[in-house]
XYZ file of C-alpha atoms in Angstrom:
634
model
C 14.427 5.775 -12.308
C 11.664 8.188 -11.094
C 8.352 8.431 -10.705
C 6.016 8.716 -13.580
C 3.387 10.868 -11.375
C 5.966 13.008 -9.469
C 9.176 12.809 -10.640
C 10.540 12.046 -7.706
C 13.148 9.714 -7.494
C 12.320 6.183 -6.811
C 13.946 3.692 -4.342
C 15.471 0.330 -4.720
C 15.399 -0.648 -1.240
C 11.301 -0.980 -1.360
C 9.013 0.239 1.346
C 6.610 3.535 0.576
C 9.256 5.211 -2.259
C 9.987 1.466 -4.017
C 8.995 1.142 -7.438
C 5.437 -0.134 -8.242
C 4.263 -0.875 -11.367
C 0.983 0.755 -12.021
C -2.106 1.008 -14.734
C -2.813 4.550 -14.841
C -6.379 4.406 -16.358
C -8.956 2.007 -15.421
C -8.510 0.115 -18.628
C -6.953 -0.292 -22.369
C -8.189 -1.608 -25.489
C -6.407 -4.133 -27.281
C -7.890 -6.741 -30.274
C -10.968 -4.771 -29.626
C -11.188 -6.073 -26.437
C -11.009 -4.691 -22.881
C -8.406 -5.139 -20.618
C -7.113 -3.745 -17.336
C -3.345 -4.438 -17.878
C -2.348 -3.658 -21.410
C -0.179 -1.372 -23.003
C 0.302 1.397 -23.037
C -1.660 1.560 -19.669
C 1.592 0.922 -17.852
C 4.051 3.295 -15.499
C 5.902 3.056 -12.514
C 5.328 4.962 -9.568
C 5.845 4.955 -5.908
C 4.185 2.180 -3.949
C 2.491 4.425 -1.276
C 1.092 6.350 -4.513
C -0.605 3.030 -6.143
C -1.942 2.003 -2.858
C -3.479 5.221 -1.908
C -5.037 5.487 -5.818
C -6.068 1.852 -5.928
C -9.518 2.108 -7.158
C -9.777 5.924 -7.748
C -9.815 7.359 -10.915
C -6.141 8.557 -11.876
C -7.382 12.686 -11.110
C -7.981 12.081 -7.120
C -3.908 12.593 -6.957
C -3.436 15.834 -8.515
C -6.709 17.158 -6.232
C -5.004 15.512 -3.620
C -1.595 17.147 -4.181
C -3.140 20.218 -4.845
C -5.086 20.444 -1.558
C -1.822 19.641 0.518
C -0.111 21.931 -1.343
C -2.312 24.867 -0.592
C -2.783 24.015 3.376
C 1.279 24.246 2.922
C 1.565 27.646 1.523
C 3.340 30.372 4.238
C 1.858 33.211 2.916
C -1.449 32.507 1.602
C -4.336 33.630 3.183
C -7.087 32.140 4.346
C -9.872 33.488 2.016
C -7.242 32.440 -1.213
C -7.250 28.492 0.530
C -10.689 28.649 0.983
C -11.580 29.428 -2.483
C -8.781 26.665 -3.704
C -10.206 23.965 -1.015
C -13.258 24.429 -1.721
C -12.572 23.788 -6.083
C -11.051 21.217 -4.368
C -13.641 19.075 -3.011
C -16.306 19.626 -5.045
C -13.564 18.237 -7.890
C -13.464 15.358 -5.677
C -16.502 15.132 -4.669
C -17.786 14.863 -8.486
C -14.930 12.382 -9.279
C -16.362 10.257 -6.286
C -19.528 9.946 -7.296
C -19.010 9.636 -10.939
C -16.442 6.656 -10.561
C -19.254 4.661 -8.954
C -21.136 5.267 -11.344
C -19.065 4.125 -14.298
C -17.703 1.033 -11.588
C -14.277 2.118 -11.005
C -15.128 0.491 -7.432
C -15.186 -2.901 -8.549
C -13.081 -5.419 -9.188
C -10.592 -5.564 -12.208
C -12.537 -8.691 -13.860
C -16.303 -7.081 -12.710
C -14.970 -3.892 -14.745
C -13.700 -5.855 -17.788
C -16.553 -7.391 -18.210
C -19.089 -4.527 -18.077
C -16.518 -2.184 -19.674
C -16.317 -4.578 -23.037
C -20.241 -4.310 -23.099
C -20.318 -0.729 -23.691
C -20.203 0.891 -27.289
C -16.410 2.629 -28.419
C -17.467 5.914 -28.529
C -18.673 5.147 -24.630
C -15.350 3.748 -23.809
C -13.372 6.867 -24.896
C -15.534 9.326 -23.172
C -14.938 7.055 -19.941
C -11.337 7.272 -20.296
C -11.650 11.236 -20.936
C -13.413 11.715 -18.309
C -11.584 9.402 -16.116
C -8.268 11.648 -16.828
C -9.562 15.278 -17.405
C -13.063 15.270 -15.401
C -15.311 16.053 -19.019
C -18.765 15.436 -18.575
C -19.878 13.794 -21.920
C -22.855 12.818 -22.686
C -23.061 9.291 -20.750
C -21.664 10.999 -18.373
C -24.289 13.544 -17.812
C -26.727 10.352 -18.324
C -25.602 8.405 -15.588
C -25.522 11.143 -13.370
C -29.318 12.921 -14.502
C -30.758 9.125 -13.687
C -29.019 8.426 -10.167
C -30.289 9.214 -6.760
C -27.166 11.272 -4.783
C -28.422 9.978 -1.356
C -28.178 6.455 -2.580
C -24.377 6.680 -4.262
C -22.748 8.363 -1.921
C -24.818 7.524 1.807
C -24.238 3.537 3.077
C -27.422 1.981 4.081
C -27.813 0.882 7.970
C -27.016 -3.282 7.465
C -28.469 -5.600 9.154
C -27.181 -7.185 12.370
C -27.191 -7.234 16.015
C -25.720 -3.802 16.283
C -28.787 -2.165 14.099
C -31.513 -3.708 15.944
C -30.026 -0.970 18.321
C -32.078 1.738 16.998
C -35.015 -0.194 15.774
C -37.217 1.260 18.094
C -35.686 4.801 19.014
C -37.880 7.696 18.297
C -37.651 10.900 18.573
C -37.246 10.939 22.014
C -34.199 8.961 22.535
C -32.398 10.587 19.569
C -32.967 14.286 21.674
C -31.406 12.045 24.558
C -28.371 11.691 22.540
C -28.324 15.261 21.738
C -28.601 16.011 25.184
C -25.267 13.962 25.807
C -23.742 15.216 22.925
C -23.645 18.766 24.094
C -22.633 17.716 27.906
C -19.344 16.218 25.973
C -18.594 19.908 24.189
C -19.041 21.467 27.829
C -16.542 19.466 29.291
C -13.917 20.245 26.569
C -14.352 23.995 27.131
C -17.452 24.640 24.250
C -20.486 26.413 24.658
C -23.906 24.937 23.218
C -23.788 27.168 20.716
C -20.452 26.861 19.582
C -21.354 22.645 19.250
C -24.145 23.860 16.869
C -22.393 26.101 14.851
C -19.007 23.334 14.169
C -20.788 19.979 14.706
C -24.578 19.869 13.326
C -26.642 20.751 10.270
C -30.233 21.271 10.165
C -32.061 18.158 10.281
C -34.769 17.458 7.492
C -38.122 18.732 7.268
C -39.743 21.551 9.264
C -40.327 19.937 13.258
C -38.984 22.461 15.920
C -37.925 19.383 17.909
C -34.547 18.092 17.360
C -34.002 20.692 14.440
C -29.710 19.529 14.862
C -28.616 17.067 13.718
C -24.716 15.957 14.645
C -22.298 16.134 12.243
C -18.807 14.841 12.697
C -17.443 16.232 9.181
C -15.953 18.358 7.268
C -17.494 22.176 7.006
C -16.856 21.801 3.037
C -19.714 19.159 2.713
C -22.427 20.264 5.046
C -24.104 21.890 2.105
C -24.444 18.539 0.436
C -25.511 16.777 4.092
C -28.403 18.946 4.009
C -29.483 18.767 0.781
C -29.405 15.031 0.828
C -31.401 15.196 4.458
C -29.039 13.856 6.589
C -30.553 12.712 10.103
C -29.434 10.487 12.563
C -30.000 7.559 10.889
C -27.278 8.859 7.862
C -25.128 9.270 11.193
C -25.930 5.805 12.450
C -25.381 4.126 8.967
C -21.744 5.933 8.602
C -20.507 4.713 12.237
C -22.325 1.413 11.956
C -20.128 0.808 8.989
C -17.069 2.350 9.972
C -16.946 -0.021 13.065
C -18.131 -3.079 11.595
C -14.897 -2.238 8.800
C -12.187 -2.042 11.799
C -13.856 -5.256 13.122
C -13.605 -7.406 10.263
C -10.308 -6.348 8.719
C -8.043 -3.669 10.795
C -8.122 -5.097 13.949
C -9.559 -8.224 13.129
C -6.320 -10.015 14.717
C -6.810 -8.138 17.990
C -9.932 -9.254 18.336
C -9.610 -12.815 17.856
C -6.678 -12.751 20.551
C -8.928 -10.985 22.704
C -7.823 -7.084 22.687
C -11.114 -5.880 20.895
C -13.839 -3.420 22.765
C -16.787 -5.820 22.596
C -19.236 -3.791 23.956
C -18.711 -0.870 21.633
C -21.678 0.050 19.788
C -22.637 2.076 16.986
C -23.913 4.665 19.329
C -21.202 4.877 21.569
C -18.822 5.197 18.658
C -21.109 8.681 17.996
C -20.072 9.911 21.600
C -16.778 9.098 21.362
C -16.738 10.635 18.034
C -17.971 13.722 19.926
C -14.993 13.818 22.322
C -12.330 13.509 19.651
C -13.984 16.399 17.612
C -14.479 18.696 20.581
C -10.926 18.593 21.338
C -9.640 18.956 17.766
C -11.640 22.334 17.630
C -10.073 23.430 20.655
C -6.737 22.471 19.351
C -7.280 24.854 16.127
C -8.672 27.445 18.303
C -5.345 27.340 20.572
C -3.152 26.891 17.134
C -5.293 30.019 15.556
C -5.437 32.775 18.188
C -8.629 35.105 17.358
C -9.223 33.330 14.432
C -13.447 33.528 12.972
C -15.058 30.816 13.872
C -15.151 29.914 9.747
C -11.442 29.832 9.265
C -11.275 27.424 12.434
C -14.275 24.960 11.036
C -11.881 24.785 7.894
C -8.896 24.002 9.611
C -10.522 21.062 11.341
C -8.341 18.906 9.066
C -6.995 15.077 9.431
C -3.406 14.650 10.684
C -2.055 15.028 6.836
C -4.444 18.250 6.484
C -6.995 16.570 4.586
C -10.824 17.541 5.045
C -13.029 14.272 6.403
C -16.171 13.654 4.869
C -19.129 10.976 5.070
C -19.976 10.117 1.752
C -18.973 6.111 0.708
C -16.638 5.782 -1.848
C -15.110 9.201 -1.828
C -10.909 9.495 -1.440
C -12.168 11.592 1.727
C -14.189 9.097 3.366
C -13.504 9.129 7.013
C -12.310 6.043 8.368
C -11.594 4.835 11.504
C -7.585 4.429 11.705
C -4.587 3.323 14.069
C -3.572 6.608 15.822
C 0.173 5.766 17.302
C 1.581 2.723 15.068
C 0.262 -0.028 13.208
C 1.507 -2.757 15.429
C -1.293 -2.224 18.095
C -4.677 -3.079 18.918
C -7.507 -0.731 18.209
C -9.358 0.431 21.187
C -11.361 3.662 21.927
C -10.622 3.413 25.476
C -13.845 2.478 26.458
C -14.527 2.262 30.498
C -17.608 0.011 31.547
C -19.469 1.433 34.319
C -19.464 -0.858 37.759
C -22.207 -2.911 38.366
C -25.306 -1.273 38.943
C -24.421 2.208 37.417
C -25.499 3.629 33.704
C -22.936 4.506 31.234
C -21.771 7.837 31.297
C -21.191 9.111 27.651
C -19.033 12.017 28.941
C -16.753 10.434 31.393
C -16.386 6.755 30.838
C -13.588 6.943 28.549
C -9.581 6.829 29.264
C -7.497 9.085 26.696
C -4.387 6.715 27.871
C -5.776 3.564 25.801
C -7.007 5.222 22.893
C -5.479 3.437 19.983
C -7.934 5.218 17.621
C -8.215 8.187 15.534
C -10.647 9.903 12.346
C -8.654 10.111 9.177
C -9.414 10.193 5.410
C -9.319 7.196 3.232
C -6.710 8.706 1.793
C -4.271 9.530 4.703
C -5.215 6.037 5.712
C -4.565 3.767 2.743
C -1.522 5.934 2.251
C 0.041 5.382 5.661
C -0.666 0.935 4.827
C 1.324 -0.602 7.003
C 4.299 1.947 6.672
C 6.768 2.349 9.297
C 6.056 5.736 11.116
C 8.850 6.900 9.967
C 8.104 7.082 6.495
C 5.105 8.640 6.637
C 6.163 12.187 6.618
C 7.955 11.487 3.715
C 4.770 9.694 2.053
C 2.509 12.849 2.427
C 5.628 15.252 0.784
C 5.011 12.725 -1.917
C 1.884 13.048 -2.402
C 1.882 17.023 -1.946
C 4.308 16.761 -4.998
C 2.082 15.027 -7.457
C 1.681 18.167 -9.918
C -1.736 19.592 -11.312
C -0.332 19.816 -15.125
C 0.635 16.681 -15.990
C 1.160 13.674 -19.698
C -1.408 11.380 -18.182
C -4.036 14.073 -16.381
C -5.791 17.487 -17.170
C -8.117 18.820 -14.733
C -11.419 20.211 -16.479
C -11.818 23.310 -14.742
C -15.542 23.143 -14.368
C -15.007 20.422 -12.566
C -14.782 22.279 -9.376
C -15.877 25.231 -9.807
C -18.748 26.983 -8.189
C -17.527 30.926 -8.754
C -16.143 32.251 -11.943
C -12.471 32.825 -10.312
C -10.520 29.472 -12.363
C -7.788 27.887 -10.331
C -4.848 28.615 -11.655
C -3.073 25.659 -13.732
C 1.370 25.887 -13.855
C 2.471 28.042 -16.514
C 3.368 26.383 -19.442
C 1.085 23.421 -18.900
C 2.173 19.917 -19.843
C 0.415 18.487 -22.890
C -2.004 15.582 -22.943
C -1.180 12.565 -24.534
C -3.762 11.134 -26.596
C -5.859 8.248 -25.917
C -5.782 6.876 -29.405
C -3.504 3.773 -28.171
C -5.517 3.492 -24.948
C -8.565 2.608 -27.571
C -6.447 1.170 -30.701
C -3.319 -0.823 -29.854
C -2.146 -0.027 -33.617
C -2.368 3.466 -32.972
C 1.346 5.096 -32.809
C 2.459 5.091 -28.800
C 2.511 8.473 -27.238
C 5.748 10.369 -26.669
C 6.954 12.636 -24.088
C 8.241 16.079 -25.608
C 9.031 19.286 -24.210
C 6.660 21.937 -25.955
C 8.542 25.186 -24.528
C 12.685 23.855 -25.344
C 13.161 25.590 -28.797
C 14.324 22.285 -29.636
C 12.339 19.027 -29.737
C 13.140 16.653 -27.209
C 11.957 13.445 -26.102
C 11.958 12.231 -22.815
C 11.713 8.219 -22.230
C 9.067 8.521 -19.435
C 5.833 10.396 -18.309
C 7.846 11.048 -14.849
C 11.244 12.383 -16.821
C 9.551 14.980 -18.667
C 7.620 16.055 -15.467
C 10.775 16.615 -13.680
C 12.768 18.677 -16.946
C 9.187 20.803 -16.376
C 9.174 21.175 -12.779
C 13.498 22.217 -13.079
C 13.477 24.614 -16.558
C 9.652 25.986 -16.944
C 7.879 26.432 -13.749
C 10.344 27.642 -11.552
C 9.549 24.751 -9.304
C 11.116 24.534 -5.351
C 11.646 20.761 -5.494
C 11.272 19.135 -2.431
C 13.904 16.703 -1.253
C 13.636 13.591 -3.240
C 12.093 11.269 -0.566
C 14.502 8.432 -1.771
C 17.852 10.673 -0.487
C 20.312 8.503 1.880
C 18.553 9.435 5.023
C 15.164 7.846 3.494
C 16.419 4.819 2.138
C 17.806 4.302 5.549
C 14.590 5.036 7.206
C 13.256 2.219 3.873
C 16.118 -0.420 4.416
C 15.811 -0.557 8.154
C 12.040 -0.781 7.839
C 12.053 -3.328 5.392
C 15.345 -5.486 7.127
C 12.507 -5.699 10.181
C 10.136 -7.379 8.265
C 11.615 -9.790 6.929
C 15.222 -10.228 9.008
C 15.032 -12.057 12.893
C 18.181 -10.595 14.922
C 18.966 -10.462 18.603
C 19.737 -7.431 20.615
C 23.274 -6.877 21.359
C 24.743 -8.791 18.488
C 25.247 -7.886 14.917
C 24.030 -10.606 13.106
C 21.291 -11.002 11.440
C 19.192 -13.875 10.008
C 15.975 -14.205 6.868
C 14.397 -17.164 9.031
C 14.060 -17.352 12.846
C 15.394 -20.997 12.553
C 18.670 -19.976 11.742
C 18.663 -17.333 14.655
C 17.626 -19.999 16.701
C 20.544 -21.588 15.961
C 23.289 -18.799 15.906
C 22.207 -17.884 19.515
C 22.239 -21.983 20.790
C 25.854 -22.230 19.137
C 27.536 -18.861 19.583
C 25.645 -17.686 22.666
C 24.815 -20.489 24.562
C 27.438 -22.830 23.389
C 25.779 -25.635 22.067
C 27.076 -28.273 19.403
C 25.166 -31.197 17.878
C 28.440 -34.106 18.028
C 28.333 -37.091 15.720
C 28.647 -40.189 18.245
C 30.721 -41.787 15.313
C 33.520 -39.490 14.854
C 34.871 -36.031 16.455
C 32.961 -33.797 14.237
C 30.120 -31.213 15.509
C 27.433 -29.124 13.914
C 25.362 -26.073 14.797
C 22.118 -27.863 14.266
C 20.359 -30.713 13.753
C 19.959 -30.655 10.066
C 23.820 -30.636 9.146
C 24.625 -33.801 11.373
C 21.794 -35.802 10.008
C 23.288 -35.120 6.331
C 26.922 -36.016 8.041
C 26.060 -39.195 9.205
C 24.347 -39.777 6.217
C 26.735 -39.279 3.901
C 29.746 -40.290 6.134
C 28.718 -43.356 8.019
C 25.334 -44.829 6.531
C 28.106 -47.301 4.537
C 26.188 -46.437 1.021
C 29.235 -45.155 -1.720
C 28.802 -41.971 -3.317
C 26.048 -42.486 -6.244
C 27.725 -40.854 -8.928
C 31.159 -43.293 -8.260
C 28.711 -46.592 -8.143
C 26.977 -45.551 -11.143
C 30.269 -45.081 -13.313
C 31.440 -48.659 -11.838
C 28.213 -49.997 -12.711
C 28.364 -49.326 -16.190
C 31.727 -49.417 -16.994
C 32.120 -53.120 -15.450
C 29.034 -54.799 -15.586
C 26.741 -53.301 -18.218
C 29.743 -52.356 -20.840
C 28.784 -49.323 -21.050
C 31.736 -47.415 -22.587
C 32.700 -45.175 -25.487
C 36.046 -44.979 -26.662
C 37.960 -41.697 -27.552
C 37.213 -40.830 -31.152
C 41.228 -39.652 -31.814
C 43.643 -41.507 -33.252
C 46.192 -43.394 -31.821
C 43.713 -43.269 -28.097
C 42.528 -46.718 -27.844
C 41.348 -46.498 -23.903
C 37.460 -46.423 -23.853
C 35.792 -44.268 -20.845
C 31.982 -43.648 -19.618
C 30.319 -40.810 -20.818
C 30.757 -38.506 -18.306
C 34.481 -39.137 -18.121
C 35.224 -39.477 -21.928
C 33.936 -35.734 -22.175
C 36.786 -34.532 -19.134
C 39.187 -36.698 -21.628
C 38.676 -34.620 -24.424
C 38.900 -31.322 -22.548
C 41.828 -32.382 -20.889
C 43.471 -34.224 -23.612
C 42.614 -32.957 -26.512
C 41.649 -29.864 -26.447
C 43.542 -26.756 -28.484
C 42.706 -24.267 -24.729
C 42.866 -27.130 -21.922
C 41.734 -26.361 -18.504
C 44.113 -25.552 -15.748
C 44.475 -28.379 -13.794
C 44.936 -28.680 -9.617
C 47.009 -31.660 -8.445
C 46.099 -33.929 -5.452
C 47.847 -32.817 -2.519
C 47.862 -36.771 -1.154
C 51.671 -37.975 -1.346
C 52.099 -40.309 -3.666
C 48.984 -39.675 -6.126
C 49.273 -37.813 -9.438
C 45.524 -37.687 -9.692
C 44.489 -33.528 -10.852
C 41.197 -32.631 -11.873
C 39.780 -29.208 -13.582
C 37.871 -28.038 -11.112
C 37.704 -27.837 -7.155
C 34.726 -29.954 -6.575
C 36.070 -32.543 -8.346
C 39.551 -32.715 -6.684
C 37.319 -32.869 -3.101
C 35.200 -35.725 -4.965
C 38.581 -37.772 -6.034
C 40.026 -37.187 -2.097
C 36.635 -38.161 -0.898
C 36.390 -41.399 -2.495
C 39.797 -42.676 -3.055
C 41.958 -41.172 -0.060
C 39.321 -41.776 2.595
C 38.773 -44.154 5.225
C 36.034 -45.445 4.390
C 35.340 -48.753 2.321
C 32.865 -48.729 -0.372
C 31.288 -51.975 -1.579
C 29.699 -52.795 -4.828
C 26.145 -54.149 -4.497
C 25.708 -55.641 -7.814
C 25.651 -59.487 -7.908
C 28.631 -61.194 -8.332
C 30.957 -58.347 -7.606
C 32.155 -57.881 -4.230
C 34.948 -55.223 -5.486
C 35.533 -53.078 -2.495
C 38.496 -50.658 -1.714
C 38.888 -46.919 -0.264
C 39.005 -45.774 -3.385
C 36.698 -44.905 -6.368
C 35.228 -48.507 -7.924
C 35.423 -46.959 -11.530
């Protein structure tokens, strides 16, 4: 099986390559009514892909894949990956704000329900646009009557935090400044070199303060200052970046005491400073002589993604776990001693930084992956082609010169969304339109991979399911969920059964009945010995034959001729398999001397040596009775 967006080859030992089944548009119309699973708004795809999509419209992974891709190029140069990064974002950047706008951000049921409300012909240009990036007419409605600043900037909440800044004027924020641009000196930058990578020009026409800092991408600067970003903008994006890690990334840390409590918003913004200040220098050393453009470009996340401000974008920088998941987040924050102010530009310890800038997208990627996978997450990503059944990219969606980007060449046709609207419509098929024979393909991902191998001349990358990655999958997955103990082989699905391999084979400890000579490995199996063996109750299913045989007359005798013994139901049916049957069962003797008792099966045989060559002596309970042998009491 492979992926329907790559055609990469998916795993069956789970983790980041497993299968996932996904809904590739945002909805389906079936009965006339809208619905977020129906067919045929089905495929499956690797998990890492649905969990970095999630809420996105379905184009964010080709832009995605196509960005990677062209950071990845040997020979390109940089003014041909400037002018494809930069189709790039804006692409994304319109597919950001427009899936706000139509609610792709909420949840499944909040989307039904305002979905259904909308007239058909407003449903299909959602779905159009949601797949190909075509600005129809509602389209172009929605986005003529919002307010940019207000879609795509968070506003400063209220809390304890905010009241930081309730009083700060203009003063205080050229204080921070000030500290700002001591924290680019000590990481080898001149002032002017801070302006020129990390500040735009702050709103309106004051000499004072005319920077503003800017932690982001070079790409969207443009749109920072048309939208008048100021500190406040800055304060609003860290505010909420920190109050995110808080409440949900590190929120375990933090109740067991491993959170930073005195970090602030503003402190956040200095360290911010540090960790950009040293990622320039890192390009710089990486890019000998390079212009100081082609190094702001290259200041990319870890995965080579651009990191940019505005909320609900795939490139929203978030605050993520640098080294592994398994750790606490901390920015390696040093309190001054008593008496002394803190120091913005040395009271910080690189050693106990947990914490690192990333896009939304390297970060919901990454989950809660094993490190080891995630190299093999981005290549699938990188892979996720631009021509594709279930996606077109509109080329004016990106594009801000008259140079197109160039689409694979022959380019995969679009299915159409007639059964996305009308369940009766006929299903869409998968057919190669260059073979000079027709041929249909049984998935999306199928037909993308006969494209990638016969028409575009395609350098696969390794499937990331290959042996080597399903190791790197089973062994990841076998540590979530097995408990095992160095230096032994064994391993167990429940630390209660480790707990009691290592009393019983490590430690030598037996649980002994105090009744007879046998011994168990835990607690669990003696109780059911004793029981079962010594409580003095027979076995149920004897008693109950006994009972009704003897004292209720509960008997039914064998329907053939010349039979006239009568048995209880349970037995008369063994009769007739035995007896009378044209294919009888094999039969296995009792091995006691002296009995010629068989039965058909091995769980009865251990029943029949149970009850009648035991030890033990049953009684019957029922009034009058008092049978009692070692035997069975039918």
């Amino acid at each position: 099986m492979v992926c329907d967006y790559t055609g990469l080859q998916l795993s069956w030992a789970g983790g980041p390559s497993g299968r996932s089944f996904e809904s590739l548009y945002n909805f389906a119309i079936a009965d006339g009514s809208v619905f977020y699973h129906s067919p045929p708004n089905f495929g499956f795809t690797m998990a890492s892909l649905t969990w970095l999509k999630r809420s996105h419209p379905i184009l964010v992974l080709p832009l995605l894949g196509r960005f990677l891709r062209t950071h990845d190029e040997p020979m390109a140069d940089f003014q041909a990956r400037k002018a494809t990064w930069i189709f790039v974002y804006i692409a994304l950047l319109n597919v950001g704000i427009t899936s706000k706008l139509l609610h792709c951000n909420k949840s499944h049921t909040e989307q039904v329900k305002l979905w259904g409300q909308w007239p058909l012909e407003d449903q299909k240009a959602m779905l159009e646009h949601i797949r190909t990036g075509a600005m129809e007419s509602i389209i172009r409605e929605k986005l003529e009557s919002c307010k940019l600043d207000s879609v795509l900037l968070p506003d400063v909440q209220a809390g304890s935090n905010n009241r930081e800044i309730a009083h700060w004027g203009q003063g205080k924020w050229k204080e921070v400044y000030h500290w700002l641009v001591k924290i680019a000196e000590k990481h080898g930058l001149t002032s002017g070199e801070f302006e020129e990578y990390c500040t735009v020009r702050a709103p309106g026409t004051s000499t004072q303060n005319r920077r503003v800092f800017y932690p982001c991408h070079c790409l969207s600067k443009e749109q920072a200052e048309e939208m008048s970003w100021d500190w406040h903008s800055l304060y609003a994006v860290v505010s909420r970046m920190l109050d995110t890690i808080r409440r949900y990334c590190n929120r375990h840390a933090e109740a067991a005491g491993y959170g930073e409590q005195k970090m602030t918003p503003l402190k956040v913004i200095y360290w911010w400073a540090h960790h950009l200040c040293k990622k320039i220098q890192a390009v710089k050393q990486q890019r000998p002589g390079a212009p100081s453009e082609e190094v702001a470009f290259y200041l990319l996340d870890r995965w080579g993604l651009p990191v940019v401000p505005w909320s609900g974008n795939i490139l929203r920088a978030s605050l993520c776990k640098y080294q592994d998941h398994n750790i606490a987040m901390r920015f390696g924050l040093c309190l001054p001693k008593i008496g002394e102010d803190f120091d913005p530009v040395e009271h910080w310890d690189d050693f106990t930084c947990t914490v690192t800038i990333d896009s939304q997208a390297t970060n919901m990627a990454m989950k809660d992956y094993a490190v080891s996978s995630w190299d093999s997450i981005r290549r699938a990503i990188s892979s996720v082609p631009w021509s594709h059944p279930y996606w077109r990219v509109n080329p004016l969606l990106g594009q801000v010169t008259a140079r197109p980007i160039p689409e694979p060449t022959p380019s995969i046709p679009l299915v159409p969304i007639d059964h996305w609207l009308d369940a009766t419509a006929p299903l869409p098929t998968f057919q190669c339109a260059e073979c000079p024979f027709t041929r249909n393909f049984q998935t999306a991902g199928l037909l993308v991979r006969h494209y990638q191998d016969m028409h575009w001349g395609f350098s696969r990358i390794p499937d990331v399911t290959g042996p080597e990655q399903d190791a790197v999958d089973k062994a990841y997955w076998e540590e979530k969920t097995r408990h095992r103990l160095d230096g032994c082989g064994k391993s167990f699905r429940e630390a209660s059964l480790l707990r009691a391999h290592i009393a019983v084979k490590h430690q030598g400890k037996r649980f002994e009945c105090e009744k007879c000579s046998s011994s168990f490995s835990n607690k669990q199996t003696l109780n059911a010995h004793v029981k079962k063996m010594h409580s003095g109750v027979p076995p149920a299913k004897s008693l109950d034959r006994h009972i009704n045989a003897e004292h209720l007359g509960i008997t039914v005798a064998c329907p053939e001729p010349g039979f006239g013994k009568t048995f209880c139901d349970k037995d008369l049916k063994l009769h007739m398999k035995v007896k009378h049957s044209d294919d009888p069962p094999l039969r296995i003797p009792c091995t006691k001397d002296g009995c010629n008792k068989s039965s058909t099966t091995k769980s009865n045989l251990n029943e029949h040596i149970k009850t009648v060559h035991s030890e033990q002596t049953h009684i019957c309970s029922h009034a009058g009775c008092g049978t009692s042998n070692q035997g069975n009491l039918n």
